[in-house]
Short mmCIF file of C-alpha atoms in Angstrom, two decimals:
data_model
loop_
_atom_site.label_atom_id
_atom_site.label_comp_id
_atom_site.label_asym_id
_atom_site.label_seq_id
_atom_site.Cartn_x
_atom_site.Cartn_y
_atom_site.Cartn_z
CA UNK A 1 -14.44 -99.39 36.60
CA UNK A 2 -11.82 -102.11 37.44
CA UNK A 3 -9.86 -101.11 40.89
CA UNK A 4 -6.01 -101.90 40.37
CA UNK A 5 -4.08 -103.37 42.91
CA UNK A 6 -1.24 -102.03 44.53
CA UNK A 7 2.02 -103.79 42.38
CA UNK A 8 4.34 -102.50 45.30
CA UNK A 9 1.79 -104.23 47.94
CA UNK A 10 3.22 -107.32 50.03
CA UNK A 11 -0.52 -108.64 50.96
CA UNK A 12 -1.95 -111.19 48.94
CA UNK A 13 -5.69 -112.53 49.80
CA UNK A 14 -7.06 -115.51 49.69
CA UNK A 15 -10.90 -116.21 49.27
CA UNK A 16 -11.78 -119.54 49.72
CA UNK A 17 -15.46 -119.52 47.46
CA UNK A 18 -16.54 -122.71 46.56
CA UNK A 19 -19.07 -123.50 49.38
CA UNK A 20 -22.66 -124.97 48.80
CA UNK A 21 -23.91 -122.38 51.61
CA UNK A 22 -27.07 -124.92 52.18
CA UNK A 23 -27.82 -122.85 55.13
CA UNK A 24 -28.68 -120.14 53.17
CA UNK A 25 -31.41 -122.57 51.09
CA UNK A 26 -31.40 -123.74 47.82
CA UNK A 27 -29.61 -121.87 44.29
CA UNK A 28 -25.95 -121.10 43.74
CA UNK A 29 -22.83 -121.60 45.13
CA UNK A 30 -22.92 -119.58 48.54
CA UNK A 31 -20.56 -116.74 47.16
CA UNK A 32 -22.61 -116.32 44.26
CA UNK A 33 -26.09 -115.33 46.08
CA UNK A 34 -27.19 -112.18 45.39
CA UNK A 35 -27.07 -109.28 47.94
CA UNK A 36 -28.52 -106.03 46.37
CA UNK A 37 -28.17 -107.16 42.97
CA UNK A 38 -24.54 -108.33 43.32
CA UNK A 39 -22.99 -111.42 43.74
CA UNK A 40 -21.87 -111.83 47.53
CA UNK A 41 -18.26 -112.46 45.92
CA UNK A 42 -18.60 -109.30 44.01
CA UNK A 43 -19.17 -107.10 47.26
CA UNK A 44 -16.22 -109.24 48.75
CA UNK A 45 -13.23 -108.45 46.26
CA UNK A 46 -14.49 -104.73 45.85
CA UNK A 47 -13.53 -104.24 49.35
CA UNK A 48 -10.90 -106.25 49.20
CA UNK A 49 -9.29 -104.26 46.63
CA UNK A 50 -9.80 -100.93 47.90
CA UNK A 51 -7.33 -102.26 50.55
CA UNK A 52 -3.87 -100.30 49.67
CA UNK A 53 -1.14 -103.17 50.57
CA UNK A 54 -3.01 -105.96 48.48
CA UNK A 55 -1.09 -106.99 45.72
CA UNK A 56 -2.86 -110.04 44.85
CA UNK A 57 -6.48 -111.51 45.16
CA UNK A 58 -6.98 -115.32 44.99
CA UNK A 59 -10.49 -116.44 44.50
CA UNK A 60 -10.55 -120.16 44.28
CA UNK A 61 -14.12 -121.26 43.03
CA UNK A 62 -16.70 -123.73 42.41
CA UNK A 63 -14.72 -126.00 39.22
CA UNK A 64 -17.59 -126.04 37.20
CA UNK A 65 -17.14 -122.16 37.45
CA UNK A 66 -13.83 -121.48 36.93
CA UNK A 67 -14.35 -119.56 34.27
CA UNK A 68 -17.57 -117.79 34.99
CA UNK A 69 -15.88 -116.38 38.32
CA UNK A 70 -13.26 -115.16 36.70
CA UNK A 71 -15.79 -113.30 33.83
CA UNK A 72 -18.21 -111.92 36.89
CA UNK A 73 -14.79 -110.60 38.65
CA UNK A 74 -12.55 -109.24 35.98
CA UNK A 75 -14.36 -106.07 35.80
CA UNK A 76 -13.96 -105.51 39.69
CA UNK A 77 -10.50 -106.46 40.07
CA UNK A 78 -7.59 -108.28 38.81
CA UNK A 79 -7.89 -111.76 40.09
CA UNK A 80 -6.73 -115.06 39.82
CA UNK A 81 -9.12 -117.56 39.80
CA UNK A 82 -8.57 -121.30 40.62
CA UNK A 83 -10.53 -124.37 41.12
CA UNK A 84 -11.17 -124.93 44.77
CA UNK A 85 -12.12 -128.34 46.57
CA UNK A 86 -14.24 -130.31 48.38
CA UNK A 87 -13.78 -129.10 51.23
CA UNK A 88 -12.48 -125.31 53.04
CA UNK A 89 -8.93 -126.53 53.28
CA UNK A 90 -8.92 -127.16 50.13
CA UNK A 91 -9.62 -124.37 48.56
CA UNK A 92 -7.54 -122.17 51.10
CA UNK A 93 -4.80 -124.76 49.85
CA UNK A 94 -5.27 -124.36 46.11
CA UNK A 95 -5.28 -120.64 45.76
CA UNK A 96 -2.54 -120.61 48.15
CA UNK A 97 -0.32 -122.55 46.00
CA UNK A 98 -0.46 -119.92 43.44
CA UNK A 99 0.74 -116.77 45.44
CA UNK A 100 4.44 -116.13 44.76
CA UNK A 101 7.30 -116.56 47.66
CA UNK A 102 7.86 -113.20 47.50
CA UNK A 103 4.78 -112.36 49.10
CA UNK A 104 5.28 -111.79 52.68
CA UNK A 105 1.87 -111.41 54.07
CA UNK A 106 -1.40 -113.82 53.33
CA UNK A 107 -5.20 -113.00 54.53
CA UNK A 108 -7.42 -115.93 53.88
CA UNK A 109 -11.01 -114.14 53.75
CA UNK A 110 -14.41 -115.75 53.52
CA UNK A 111 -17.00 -114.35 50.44
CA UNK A 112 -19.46 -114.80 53.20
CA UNK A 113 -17.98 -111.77 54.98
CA UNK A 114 -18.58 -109.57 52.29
CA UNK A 115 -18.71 -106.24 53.77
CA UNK A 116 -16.02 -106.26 55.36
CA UNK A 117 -14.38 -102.92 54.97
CA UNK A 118 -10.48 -102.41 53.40
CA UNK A 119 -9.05 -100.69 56.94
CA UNK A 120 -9.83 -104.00 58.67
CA UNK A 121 -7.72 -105.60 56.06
CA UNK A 122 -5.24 -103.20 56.60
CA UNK A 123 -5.31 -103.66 59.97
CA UNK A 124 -4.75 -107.09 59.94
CA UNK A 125 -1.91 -106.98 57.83
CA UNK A 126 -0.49 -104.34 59.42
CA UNK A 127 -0.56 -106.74 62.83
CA UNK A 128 1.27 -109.12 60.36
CA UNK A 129 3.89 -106.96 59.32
CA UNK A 130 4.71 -105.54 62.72
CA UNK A 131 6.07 -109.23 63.55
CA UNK A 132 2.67 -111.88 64.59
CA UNK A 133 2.87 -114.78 63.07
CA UNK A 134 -0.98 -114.84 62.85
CA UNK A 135 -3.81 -112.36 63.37
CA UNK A 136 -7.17 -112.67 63.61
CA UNK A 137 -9.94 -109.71 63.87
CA UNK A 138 -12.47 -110.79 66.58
CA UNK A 139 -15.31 -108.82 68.71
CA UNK A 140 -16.41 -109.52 72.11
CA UNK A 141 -19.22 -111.71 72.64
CA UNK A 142 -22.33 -109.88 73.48
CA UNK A 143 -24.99 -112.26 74.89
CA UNK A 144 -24.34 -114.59 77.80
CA UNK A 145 -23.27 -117.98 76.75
CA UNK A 146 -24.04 -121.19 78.71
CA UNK A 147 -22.30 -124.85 78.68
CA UNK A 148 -25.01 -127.08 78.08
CA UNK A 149 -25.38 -131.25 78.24
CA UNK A 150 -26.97 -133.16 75.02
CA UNK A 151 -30.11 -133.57 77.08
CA UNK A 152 -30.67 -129.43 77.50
CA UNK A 153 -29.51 -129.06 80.91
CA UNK A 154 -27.25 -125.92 82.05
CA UNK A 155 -24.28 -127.05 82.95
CA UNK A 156 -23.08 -123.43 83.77
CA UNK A 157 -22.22 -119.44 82.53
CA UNK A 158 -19.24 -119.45 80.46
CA UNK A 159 -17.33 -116.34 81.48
CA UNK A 160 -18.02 -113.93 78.19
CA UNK A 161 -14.76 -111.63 79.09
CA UNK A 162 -12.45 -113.89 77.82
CA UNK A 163 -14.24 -114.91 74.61
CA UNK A 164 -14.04 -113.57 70.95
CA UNK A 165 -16.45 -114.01 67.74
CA UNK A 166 -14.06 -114.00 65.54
CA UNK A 167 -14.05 -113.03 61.74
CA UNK A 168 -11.90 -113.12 58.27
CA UNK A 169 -9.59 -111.56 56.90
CA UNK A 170 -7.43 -113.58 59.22
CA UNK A 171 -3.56 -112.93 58.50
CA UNK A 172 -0.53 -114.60 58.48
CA UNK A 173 3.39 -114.94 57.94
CA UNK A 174 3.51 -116.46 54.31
CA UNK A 175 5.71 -119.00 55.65
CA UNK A 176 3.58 -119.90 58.17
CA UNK A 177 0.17 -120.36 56.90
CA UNK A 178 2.24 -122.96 54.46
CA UNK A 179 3.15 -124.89 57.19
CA UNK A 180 -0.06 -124.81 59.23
CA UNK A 181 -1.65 -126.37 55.71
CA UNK A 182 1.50 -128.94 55.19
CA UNK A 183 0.70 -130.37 59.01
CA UNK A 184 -2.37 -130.57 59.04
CA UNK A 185 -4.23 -134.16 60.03
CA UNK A 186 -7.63 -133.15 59.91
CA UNK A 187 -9.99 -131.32 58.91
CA UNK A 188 -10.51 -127.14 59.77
CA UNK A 189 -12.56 -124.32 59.02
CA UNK A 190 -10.91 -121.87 60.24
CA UNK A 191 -6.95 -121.62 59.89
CA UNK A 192 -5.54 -119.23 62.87
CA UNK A 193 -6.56 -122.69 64.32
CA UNK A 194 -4.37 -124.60 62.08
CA UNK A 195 -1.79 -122.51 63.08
CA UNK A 196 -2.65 -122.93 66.87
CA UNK A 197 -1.94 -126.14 66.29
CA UNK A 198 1.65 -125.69 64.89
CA UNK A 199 2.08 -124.09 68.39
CA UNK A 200 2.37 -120.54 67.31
CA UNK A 201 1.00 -117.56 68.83
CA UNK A 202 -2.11 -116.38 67.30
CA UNK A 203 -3.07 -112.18 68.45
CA UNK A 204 -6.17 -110.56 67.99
CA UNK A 205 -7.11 -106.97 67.10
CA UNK A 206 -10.22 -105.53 67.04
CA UNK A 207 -12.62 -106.64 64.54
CA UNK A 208 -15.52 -104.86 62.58
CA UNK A 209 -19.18 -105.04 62.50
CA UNK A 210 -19.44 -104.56 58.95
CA UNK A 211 -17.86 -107.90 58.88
CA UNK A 212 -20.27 -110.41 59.61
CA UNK A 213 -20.82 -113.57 58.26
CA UNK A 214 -24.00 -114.29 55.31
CA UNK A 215 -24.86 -117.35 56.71
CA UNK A 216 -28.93 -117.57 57.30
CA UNK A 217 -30.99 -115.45 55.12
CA UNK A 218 -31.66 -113.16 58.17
CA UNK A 219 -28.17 -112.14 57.55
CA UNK A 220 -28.93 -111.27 54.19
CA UNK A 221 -31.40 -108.78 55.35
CA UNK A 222 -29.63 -107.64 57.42
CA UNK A 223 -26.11 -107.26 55.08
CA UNK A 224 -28.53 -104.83 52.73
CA UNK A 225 -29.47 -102.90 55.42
CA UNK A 226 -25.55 -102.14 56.00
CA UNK A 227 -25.04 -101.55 52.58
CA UNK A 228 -27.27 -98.40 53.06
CA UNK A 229 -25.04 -97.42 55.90
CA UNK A 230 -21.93 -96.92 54.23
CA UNK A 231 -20.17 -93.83 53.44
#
């Protein structure tokens, strides 16, 4: 059964999905690896639909697969589906360019973090909306971190209080995330830190478990054993 959007939302997300994911090992595109059956993009816009203040889902894919993204999604959810580009940034860009001025609030979300659930989304635009010009949903770091030279040797403890893991849907001001694209002079994977750069504040609220990142295929284990957790 498709999900339909909300037409009254002000939330439009973008998923950047054209990514080799060689860490992952050889097949398709990243987004299009299978967990449990599904596509890793097909887990991603299910939640992202069921997500009542999104309006609008960008996918931007691989451009040989334009059209087979847009097939494999349809029955999920209403998308759009664009060509994205060689690199991140470009494929944030691209679907970006396609989501109306009258849009207020943009999450740029990664396929990888597929399980993320809707009430982070909402959470993060809900951050958005209550004035930030840019949110991001982190969790504290759990194992002790240490600075270390390019010949192995500790160079000290990083203090683990005052750092984040941080994950996607990351939200921002329509206006800004624009902007943060327009100005930027090199490369980025992640575009809160665009937006760092633009010198605006960037907030953080608390992130989800759920929401990690398919990288390795230990994570893929690991992502269908959350699957079973669900309610």
């Amino acid at each position: 059964m498709t999900a339909q959007l909300n037409a009254r939302g002000d939330v439009a997300v973008v998923v950047p999905a054209a990514g080799a994911g060689v860490r992952l090992g050889p097949g398709a595109p990243k987004a299009l690896r299978l967990l449990d059956g599904e596509p890793l993009l097909v887990h991603a816009v299910r939640r992202t639909a069921a997500a009542p203040s999104v309006r609008m889902i960008v996918v931007a894919a691989p451009p040989a697969d334009v059209e087979a993204v847009h097939a494999l999604l349809s029955p999920v959810a209403p998308v759009v589906v664009v060509a994205g580009g060689a690199e991140r940034q470009d494929s944030v860009a691209a679907a970006l360019a396609v989501v109306p001025d009258d849009i207020d609030i943009v999450l740029v979300h990664d396929a990888a973090r597929c399980l993320a659930p809707a009430d982070l989304f909402e959470r993060v635009a809900a951050a958005v909306r209550a004035g930030a010009d840019a949110v991001i949903p982190a969790l504290p770091v759990v194992d002790t971190i240490k600075e270390v030279a390019t010949d192995g040797r500790v160079l000290g403890t990083v203090d683990r209080s005052v750092l984040r893991a941080v994950q996607t849907p990351q939200g921002f001001r329509a206006p800004v995330l624009r902007a943060a694209h327009a100005a930027a002079a090199d490369l980025h994977t992640d575009d809160a830190g665009a937006v760092e750069k633009l010198g605006r504040p960037v907030i953080c609220v608390p992130g989800s478990d759920f929401a990690l990142k398919v990288t390795r295929p230990l994570d893929l284990a690991l992502a269908t054993h959350l699957l079973t957790l669900e309610t």
